[in-house]
Tab-separated table of C-alpha atoms in Angstrom:
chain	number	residue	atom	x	y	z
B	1	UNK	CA	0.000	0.000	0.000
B	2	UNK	CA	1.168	3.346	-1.307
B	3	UNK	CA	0.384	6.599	0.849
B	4	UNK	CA	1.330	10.303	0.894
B	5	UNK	CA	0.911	13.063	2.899
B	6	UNK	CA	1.127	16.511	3.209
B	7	UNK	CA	1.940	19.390	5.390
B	8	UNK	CA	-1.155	20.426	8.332
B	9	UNK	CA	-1.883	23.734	6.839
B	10	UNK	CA	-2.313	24.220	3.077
B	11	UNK	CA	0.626	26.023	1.360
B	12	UNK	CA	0.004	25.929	-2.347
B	13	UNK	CA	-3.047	24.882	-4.336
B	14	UNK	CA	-3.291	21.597	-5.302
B	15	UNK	CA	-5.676	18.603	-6.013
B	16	UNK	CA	-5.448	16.429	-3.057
B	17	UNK	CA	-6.860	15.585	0.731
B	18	UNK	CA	-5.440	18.522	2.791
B	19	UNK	CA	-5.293	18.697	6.623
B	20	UNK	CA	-7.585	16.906	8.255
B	21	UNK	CA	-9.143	15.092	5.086
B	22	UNK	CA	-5.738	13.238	5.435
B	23	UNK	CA	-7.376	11.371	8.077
B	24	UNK	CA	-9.642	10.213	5.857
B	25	UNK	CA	-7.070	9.117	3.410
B	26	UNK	CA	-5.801	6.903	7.108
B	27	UNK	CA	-9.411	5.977	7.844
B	28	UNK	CA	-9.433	4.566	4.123
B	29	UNK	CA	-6.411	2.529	4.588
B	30	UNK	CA	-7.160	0.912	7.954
B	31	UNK	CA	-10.433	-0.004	7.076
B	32	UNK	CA	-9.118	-1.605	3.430
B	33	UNK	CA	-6.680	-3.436	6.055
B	34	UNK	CA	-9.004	-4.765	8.307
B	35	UNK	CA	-11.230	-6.350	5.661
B	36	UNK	CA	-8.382	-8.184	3.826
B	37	UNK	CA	-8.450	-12.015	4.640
B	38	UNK	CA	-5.785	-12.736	7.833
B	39	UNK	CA	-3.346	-14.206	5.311
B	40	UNK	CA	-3.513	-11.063	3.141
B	41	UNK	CA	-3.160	-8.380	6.109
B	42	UNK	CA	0.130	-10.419	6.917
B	43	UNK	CA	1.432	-9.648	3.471
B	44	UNK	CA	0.373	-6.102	3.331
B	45	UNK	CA	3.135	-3.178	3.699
B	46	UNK	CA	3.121	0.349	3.679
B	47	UNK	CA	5.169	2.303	1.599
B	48	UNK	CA	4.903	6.000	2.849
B	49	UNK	CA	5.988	8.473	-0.138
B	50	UNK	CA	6.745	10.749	2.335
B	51	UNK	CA	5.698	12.166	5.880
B	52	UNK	CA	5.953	15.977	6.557
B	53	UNK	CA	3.376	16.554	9.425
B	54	UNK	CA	-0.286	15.936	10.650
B	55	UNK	CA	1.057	13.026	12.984
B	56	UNK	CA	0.736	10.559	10.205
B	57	UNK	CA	3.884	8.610	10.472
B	58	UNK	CA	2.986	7.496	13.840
B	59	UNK	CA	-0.626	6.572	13.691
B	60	UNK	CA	0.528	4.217	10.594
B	61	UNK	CA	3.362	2.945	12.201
B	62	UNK	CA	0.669	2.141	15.849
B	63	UNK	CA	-1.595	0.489	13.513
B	64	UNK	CA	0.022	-1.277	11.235
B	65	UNK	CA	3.360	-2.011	12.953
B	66	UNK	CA	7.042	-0.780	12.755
B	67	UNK	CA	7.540	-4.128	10.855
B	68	UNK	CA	4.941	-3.355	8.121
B	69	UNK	CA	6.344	0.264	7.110
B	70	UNK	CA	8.893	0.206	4.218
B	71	UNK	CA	10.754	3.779	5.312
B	72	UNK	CA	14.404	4.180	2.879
B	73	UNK	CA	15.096	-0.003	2.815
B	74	UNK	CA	14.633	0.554	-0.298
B	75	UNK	CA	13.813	1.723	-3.940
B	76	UNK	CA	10.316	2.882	-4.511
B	77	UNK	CA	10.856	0.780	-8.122
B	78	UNK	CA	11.883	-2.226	-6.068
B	79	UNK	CA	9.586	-2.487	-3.792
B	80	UNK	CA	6.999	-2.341	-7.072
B	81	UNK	CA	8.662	-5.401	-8.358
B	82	UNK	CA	8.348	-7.445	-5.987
B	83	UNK	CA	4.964	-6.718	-4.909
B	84	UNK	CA	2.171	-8.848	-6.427
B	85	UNK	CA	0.160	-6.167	-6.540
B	86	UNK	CA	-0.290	-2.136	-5.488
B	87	UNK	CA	-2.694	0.056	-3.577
B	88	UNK	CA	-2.512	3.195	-3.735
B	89	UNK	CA	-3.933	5.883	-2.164
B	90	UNK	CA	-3.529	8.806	-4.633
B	91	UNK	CA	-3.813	9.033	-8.160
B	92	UNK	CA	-0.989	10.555	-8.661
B	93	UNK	CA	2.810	10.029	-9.833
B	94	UNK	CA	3.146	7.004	-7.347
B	95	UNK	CA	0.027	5.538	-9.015
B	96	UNK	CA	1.098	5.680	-12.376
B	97	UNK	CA	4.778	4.443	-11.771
B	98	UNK	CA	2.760	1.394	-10.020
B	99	UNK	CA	-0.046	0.667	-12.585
B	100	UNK	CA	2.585	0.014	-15.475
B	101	UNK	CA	4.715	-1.651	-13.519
B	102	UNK	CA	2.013	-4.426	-12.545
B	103	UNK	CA	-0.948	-5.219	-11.088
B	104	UNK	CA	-2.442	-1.755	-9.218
B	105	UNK	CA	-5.493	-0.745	-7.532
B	106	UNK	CA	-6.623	2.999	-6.390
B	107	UNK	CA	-8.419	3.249	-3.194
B	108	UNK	CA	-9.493	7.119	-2.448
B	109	UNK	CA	-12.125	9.223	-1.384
B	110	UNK	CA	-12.748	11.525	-4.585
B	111	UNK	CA	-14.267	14.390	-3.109
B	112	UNK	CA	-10.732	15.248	-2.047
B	113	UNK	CA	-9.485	15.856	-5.561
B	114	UNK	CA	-10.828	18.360	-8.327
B	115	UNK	CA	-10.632	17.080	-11.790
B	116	UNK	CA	-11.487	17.519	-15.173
B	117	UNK	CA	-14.591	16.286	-16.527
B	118	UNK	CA	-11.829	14.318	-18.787
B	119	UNK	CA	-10.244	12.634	-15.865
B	120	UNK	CA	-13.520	12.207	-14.050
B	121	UNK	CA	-14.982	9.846	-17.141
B	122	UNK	CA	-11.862	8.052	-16.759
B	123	UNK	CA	-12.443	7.682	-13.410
B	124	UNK	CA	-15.769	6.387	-13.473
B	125	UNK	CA	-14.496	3.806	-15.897
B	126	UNK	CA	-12.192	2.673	-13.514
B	127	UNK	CA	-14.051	2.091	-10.553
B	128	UNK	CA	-16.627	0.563	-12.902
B	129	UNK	CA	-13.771	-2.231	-13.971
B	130	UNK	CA	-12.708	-2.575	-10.674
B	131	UNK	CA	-9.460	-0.477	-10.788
B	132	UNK	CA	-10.484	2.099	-8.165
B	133	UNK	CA	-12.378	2.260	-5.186
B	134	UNK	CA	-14.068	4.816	-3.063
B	135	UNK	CA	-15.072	2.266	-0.490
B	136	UNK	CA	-12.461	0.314	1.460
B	137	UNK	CA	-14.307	-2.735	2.041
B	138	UNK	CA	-15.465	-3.326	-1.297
B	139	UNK	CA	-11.420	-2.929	-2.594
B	140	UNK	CA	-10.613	-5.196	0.014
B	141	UNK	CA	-13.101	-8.110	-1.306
B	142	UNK	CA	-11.799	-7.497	-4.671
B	143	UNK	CA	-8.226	-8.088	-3.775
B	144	UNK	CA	-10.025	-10.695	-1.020
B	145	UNK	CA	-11.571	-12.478	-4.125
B	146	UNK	CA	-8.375	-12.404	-7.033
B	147	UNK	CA	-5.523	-12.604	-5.201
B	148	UNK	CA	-5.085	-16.407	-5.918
B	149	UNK	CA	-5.186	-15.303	-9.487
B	150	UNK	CA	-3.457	-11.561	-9.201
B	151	UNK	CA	-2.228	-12.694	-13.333
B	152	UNK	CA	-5.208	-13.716	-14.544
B	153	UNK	CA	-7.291	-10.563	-13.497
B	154	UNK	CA	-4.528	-7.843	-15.059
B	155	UNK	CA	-4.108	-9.751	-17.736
B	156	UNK	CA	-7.663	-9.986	-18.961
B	157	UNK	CA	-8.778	-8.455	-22.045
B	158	UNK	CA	-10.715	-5.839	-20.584
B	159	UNK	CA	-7.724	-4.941	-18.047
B	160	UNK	CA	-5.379	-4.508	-21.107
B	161	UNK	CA	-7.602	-2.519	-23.082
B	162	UNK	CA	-7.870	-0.457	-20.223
B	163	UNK	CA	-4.514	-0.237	-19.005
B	164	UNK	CA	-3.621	0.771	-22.445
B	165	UNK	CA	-6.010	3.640	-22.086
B	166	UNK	CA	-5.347	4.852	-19.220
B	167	UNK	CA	-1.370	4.574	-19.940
B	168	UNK	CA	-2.412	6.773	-22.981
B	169	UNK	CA	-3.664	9.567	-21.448
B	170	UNK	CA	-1.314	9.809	-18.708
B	171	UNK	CA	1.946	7.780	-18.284
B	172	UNK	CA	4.323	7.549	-20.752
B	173	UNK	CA	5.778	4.005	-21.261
B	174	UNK	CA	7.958	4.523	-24.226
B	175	UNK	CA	11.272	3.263	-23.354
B	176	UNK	CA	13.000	6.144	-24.998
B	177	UNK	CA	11.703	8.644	-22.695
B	178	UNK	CA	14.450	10.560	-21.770
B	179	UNK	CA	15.472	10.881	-25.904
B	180	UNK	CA	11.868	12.313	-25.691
B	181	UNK	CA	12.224	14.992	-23.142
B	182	UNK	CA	15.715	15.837	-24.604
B	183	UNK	CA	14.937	16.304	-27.745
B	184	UNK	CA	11.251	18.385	-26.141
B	185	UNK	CA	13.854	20.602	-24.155
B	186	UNK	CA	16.271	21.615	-27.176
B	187	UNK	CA	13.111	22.026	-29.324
B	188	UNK	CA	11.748	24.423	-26.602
């Protein structure tokens, strides 16, 4: 599990929980937790993607356990490969880098972020296929019900057709990236 958080009082605009709503965002991930079968909550970690304030860091690490928080062991991309699969608790860069690296899920309360009508279709087609949730327990029967068969689900033809849309219109998997941006930057 993938979280964030921010500072207690908003310094910047930006799309996100702020302040308190970052309980929520906690509330989310215990309750996601707690509704996983035993043998899934013992493979569950937490991968913070960073802690600045609001008291987060230690109410994760008193419920889920100094043992279950990955701090600076190590590499963000590692810890994606080896996990079978991701939740993640914003939609943001730590979402993408997980959903085309493998088998992802989004578990947040949308109220806290302010899209465009663009991103909210997508969105909606998302939760509708089982990608993201808004409701802890029913992400937690979904992982619950395919974890046995993590592969078979993300590999679907539906899931790839997906993936490959949403990968479109936000991540950029071409290999050659950084030819990309070099060539973007000399243009510009």
């Amino acid at each position: 599990m993938v979280g964030h958080d921010s500072s207690k009082y908003p310094k910047y605009y930006n799309t996100g929980p702020l302040s308190e709503q970052l309980l929520h965002q906690e509330d989310l991930a215990k309750k996601f937790y707690l509704n996983l079968r035993q043998n899934l909550q013992n493979c569950l970690f937490f991968k913070p993607y960073m802690f600045k304030n609001w008291w987060l860091f230690n109410r994760y690490m008193e419920f889920f356990g100094k043992k279950k928080i990955l701090m600076d062991t190590n590499s963000f991309h590692t810890i994606l490969s080896e996990s079978k699969i991701v939740v993640s608790l914003y939609p943001k860069t730590a979402f993408m880098q997980a959903f085309v690296s493998g088998p992802t899920i989004l578990l947040i309360n949308s109220s806290h972020y302010e899209e465009t009508p663009k991103l909210e279709k997508i969105f909606k087609i998302m939760k509708k296929e089982k990608i993201a949730f808004e409701n802890a327990e029913q992400a937690a029967r979904h992982i619950n019900k395919i974890w046995d068969n993590v592969d078979a689900w993300w590999s679907s033809k539906k899931m790839k057709m997906l993936r490959k849309i949403i990968s479109n219109e936000f991540g950029n998997s071409d290999d050659k990236y950084l030819l990309s941006w070099r060539k973007f930057i000399k243009k510009n």
